[in-house]
mmCIF file of C-alpha atoms in Angstrom:
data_model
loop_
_atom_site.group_PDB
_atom_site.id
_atom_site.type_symbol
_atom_site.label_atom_id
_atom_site.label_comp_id
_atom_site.label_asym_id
_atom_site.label_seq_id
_atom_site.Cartn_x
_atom_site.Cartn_y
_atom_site.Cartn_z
ATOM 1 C CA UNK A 1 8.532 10.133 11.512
ATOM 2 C CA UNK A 2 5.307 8.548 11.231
ATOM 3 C CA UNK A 3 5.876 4.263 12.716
ATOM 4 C CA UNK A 4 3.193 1.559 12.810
ATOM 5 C CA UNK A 5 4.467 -1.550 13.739
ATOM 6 C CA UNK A 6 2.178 -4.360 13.075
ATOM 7 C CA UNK A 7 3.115 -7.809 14.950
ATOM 8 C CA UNK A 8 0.496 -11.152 16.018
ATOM 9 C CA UNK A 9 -0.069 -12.689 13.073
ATOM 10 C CA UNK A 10 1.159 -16.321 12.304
ATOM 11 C CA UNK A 11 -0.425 -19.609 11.084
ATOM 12 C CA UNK A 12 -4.273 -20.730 12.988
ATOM 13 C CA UNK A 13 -6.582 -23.544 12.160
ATOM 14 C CA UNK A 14 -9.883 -22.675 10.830
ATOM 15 C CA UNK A 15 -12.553 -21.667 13.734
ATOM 16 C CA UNK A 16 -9.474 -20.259 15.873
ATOM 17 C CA UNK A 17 -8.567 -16.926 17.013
ATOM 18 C CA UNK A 18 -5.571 -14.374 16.544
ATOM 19 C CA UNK A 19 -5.567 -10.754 18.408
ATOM 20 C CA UNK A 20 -3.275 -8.507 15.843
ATOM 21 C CA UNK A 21 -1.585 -5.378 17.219
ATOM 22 C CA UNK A 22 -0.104 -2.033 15.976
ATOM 23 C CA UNK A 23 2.500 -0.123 18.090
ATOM 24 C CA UNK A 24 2.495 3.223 16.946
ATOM 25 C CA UNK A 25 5.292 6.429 17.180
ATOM 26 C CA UNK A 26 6.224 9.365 15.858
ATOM 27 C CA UNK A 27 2.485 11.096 15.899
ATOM 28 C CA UNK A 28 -0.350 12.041 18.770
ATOM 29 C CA UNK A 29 -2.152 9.165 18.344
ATOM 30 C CA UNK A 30 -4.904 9.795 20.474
ATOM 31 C CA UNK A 31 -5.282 12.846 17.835
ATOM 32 C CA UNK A 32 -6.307 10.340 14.689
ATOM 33 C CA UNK A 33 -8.785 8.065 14.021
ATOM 34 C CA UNK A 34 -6.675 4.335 12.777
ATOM 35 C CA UNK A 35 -7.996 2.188 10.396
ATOM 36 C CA UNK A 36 -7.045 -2.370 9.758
ATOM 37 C CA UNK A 37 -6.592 -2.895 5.389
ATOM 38 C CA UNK A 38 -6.219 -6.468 4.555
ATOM 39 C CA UNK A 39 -4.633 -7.757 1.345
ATOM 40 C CA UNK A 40 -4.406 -11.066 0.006
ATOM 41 C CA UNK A 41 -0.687 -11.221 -1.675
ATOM 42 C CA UNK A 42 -0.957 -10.597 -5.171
ATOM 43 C CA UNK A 43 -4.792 -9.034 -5.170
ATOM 44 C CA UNK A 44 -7.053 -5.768 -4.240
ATOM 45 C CA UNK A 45 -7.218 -4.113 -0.683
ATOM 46 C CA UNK A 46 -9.661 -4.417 1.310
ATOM 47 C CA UNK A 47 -10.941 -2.185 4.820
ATOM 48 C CA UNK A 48 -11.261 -3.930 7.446
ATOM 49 C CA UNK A 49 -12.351 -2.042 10.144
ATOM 50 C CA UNK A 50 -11.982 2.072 11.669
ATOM 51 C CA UNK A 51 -12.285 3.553 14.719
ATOM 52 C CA UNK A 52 -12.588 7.196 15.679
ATOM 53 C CA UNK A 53 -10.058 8.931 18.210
ATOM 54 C CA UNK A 54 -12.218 8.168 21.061
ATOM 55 C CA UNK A 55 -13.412 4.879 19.887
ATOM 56 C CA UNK A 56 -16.746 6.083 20.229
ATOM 57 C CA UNK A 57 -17.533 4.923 16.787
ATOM 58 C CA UNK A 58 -16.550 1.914 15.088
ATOM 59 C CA UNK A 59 -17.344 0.226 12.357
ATOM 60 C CA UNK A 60 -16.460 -2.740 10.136
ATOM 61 C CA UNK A 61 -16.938 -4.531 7.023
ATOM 62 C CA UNK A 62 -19.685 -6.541 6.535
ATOM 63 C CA UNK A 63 -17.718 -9.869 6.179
ATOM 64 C CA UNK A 64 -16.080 -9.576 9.646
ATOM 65 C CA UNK A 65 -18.865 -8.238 11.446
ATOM 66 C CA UNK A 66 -19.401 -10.288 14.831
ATOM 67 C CA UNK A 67 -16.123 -11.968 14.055
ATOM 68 C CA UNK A 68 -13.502 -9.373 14.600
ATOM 69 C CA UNK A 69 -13.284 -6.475 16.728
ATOM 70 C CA UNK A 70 -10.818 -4.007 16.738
ATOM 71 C CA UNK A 71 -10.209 -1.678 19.471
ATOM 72 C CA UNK A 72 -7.410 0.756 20.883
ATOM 73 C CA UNK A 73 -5.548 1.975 23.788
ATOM 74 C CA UNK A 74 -4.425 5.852 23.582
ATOM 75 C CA UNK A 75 -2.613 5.531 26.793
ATOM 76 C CA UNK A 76 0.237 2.819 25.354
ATOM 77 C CA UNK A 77 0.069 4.561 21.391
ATOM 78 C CA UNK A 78 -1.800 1.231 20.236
ATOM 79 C CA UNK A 79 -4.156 -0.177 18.293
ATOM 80 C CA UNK A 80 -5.853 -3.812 18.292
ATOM 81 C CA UNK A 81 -7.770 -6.057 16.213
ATOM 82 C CA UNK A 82 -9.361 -9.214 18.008
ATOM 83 C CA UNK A 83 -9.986 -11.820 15.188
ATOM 84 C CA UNK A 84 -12.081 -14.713 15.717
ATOM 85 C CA UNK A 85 -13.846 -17.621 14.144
ATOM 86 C CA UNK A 86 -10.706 -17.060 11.186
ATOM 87 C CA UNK A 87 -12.083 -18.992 7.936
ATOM 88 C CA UNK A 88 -9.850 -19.788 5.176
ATOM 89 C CA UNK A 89 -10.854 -16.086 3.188
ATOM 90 C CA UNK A 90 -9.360 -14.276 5.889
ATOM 91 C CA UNK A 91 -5.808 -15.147 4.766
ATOM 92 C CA UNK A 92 -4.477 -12.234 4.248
ATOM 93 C CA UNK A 93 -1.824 -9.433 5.169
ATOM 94 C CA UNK A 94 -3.838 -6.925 7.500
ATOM 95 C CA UNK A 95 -2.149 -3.442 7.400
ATOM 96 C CA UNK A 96 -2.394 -0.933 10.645
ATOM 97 C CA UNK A 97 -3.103 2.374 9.036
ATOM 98 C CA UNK A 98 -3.175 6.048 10.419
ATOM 99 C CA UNK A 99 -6.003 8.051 9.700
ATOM 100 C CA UNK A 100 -6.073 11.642 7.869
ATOM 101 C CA UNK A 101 -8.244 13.290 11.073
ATOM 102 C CA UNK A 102 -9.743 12.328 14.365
ATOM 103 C CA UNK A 103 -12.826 10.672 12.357
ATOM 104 C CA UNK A 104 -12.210 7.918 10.365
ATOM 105 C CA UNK A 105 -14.753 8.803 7.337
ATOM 106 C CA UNK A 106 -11.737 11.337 6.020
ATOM 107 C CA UNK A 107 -9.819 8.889 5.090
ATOM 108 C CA UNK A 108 -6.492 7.196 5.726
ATOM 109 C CA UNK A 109 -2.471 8.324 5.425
ATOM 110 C CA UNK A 110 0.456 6.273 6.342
ATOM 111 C CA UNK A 111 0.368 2.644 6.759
ATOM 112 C CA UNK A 112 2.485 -0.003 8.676
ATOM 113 C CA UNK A 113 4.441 -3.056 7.072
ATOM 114 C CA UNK A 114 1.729 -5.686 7.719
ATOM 115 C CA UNK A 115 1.207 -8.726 9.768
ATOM 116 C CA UNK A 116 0.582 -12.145 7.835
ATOM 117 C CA UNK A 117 -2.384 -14.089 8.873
ATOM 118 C CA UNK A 118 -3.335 -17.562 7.344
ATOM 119 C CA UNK A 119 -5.725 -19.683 8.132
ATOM 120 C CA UNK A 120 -5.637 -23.189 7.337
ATOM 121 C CA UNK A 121 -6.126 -26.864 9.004
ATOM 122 C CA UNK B 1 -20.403 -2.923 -0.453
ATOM 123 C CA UNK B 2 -19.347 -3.942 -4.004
ATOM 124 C CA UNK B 3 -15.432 -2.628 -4.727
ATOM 125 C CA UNK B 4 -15.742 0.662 -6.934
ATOM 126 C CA UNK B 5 -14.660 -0.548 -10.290
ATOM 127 C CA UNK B 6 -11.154 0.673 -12.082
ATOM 128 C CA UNK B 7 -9.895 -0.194 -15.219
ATOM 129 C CA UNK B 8 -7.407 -3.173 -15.018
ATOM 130 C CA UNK B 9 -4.914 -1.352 -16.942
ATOM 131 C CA UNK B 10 -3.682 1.265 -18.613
ATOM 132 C CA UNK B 11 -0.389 2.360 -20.093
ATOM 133 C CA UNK B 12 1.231 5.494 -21.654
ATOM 134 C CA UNK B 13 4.519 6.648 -23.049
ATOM 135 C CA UNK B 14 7.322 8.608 -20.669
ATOM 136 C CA UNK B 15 6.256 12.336 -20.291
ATOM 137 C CA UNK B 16 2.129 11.715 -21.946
ATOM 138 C CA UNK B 17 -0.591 11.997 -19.229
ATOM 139 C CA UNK B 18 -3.023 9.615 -18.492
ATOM 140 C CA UNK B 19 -6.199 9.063 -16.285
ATOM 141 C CA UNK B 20 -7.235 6.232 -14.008
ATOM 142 C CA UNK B 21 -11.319 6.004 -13.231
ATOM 143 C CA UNK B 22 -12.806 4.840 -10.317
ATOM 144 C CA UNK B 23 -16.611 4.361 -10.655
ATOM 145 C CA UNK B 24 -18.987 3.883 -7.854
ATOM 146 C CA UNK B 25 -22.936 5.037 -6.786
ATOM 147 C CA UNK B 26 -23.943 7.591 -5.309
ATOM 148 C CA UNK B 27 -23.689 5.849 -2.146
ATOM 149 C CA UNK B 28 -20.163 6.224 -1.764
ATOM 150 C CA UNK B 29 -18.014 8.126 -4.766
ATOM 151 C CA UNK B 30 -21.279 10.488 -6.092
ATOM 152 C CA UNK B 31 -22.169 10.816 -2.177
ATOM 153 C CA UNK B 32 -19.212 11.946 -0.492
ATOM 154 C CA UNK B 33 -16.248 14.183 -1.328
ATOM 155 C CA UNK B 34 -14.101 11.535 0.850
ATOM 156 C CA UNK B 35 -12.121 10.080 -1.975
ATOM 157 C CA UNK B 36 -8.580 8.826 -1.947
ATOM 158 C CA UNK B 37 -6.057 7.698 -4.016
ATOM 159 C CA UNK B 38 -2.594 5.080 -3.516
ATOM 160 C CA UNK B 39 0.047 3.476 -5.177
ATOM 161 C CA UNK B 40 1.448 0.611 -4.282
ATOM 162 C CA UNK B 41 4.931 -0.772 -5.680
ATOM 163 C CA UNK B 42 5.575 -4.560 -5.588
ATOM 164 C CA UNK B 43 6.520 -6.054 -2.036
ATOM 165 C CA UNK B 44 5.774 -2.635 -0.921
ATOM 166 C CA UNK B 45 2.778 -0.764 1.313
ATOM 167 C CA UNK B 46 0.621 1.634 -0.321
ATOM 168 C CA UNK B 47 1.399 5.447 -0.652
ATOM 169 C CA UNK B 48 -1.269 8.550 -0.357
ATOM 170 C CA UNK B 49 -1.259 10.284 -2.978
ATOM 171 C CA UNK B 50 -4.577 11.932 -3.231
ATOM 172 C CA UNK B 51 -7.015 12.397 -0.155
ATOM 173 C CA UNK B 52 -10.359 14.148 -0.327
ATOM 174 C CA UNK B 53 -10.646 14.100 -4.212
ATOM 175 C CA UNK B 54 -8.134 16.327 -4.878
ATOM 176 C CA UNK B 55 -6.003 17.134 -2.343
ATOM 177 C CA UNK B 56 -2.231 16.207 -2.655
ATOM 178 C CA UNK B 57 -0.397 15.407 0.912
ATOM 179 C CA UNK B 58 3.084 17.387 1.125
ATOM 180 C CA UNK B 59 5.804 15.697 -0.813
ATOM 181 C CA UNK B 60 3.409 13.945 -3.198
ATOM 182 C CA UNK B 61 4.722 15.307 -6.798
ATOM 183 C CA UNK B 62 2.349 17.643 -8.605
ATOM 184 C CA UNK B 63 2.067 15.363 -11.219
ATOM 185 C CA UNK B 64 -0.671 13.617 -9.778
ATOM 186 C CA UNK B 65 -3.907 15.306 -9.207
ATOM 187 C CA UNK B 66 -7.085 14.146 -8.686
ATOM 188 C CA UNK B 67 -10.854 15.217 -9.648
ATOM 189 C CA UNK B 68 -14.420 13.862 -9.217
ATOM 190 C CA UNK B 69 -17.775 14.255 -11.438
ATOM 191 C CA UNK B 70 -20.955 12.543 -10.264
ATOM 192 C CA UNK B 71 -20.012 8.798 -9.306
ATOM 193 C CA UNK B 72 -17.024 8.806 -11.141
ATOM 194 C CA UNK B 73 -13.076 9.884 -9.623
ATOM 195 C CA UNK B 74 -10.321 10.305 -11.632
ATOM 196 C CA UNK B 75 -6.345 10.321 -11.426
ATOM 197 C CA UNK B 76 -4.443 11.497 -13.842
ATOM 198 C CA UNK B 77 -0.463 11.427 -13.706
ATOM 199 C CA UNK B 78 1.751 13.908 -15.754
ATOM 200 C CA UNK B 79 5.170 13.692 -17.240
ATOM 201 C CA UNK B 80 4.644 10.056 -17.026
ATOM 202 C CA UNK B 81 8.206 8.437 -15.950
ATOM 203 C CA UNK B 82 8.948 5.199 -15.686
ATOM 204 C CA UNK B 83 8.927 4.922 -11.502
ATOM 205 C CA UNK B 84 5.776 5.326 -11.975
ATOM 206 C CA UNK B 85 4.764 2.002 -13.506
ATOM 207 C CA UNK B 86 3.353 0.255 -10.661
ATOM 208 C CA UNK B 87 -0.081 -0.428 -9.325
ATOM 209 C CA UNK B 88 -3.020 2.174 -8.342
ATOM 210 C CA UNK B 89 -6.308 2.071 -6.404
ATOM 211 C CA UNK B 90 -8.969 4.603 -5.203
ATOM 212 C CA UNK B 91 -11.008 4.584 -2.435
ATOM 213 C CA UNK B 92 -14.630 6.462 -1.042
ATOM 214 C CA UNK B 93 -16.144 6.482 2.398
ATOM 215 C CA UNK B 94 -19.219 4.751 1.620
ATOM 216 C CA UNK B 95 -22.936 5.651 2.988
ATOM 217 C CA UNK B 96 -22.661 1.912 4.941
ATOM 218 C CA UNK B 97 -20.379 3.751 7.074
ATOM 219 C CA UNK B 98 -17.422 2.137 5.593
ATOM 220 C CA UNK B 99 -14.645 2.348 3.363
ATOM 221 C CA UNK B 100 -14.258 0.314 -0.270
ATOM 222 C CA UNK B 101 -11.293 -0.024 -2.282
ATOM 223 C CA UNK B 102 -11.219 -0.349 -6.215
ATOM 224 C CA UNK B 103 -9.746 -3.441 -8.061
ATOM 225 C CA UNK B 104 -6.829 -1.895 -8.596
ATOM 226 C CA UNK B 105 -5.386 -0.830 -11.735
ATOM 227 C CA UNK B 106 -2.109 -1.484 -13.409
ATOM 228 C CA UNK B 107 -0.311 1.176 -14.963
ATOM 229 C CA UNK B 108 2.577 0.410 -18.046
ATOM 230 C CA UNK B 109 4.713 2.937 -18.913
ATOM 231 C CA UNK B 110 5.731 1.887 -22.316
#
């Protein structure tokens, strides 16, 4: 069975930074491409950020660019997502999510329980 | 990288069909056949249920299928039953090189 456990969120002042991670089990992760959804509680989703099996490509959504940065390490099944200069907006739960293929353009599958993130002063 | 737009709602009566749009450009629903679909239940995470247009993942109900023409994508759901009042939202790979959600839409089953 298919686990992504999400865990480093919490409570940060404006300006300060967080680094989210997602333990992952159950699947060849350095097979699939894995993909950060955030979600403010009672509202839309919204990507975040993908990265390809290799993390030779990356990419992000506008509104985080330079900000966050989201990485992963095949040999310890995990996947990372540095976030920095947090504003207000980004309150949010942020969802680890397992991509379809090794690319991240095709799409995404099964997705973790979330880590809570909220930034205030 | 404006959210593809859904209907807020829409509701049908157990065992009619209905159909969910998702509009977008031709920069990321008309561009690309990458096109997904979830539902998400209160307090819960989302669920696949359509990936690449129209492509069901195993143990996703027939019910649901999925289809695309120019920038629009559609769901429609079957046999409607009531477990399936809950909350739905589409996706696209987008020509930005990233993915956008829709608003989400709300679905009654009356």
């Amino acid at each position: 069975e298919v686990q992504l456990v999400e865990s480093g969120g919490g409570l940060v002042q404006p300006g300060r930074s967080l680094r989210l991670s997602c333990a992952a089990s159950g699947f060849t992760f350095n097979d699939y491409a894995m993909h950060w959804v955030r979600q403010v509680p009672g509202k839309g989703l919204e990507w975040v950020s993908g990265i390809n099996w290799n993390s030779r490509n990356i990419a992000s959504v506008d509104s985080v660019k330079g900000r966050f940065t989201i990485s992963r390490d095949n040999a310890k099944n995990s996947l990372y997502l540095q976030v920095n200069s947090l504003r207000p907006e980004d309150t949010a739960f942020y969802y680890c999510v397992k991509g379809i293929s090794g690319y991240y353009y095709y799409g995404m599958d099964v997705w973790g329980q979330g880590t809570t993130v909220t930034v205030s002063s | 990288q404006s959210a593809l737009t859904q209907p807020a709602s829409v509701s049908g009566s157990p065992g009619q069909s209905i159909t969910i749009s998702c509009t977008g450009t031709s920069g990321d629903v008309g561009g690309y056949n990458y096109v997904s679909w979830y539902q998400q239940h209160p307090g819960k995470v989302p669920k696949l249920l359509i990936y690449d247009v129209d492509n069901r993942p195993s143990g996703v109900s027939n019910r649901f299928s999925g289809s695309k023409s120019a920038n629009t994508a559609s769901l429609t759901i079957s046999g409607l039953q009531a477990e399936d009042e809950t909350d739905y939202y589409c996706s696209s790979y987008t020509s930005s090189d990233t993915w956008v959600f829709g608003g989400g839409t709300k679905l009654t089953v009356l």
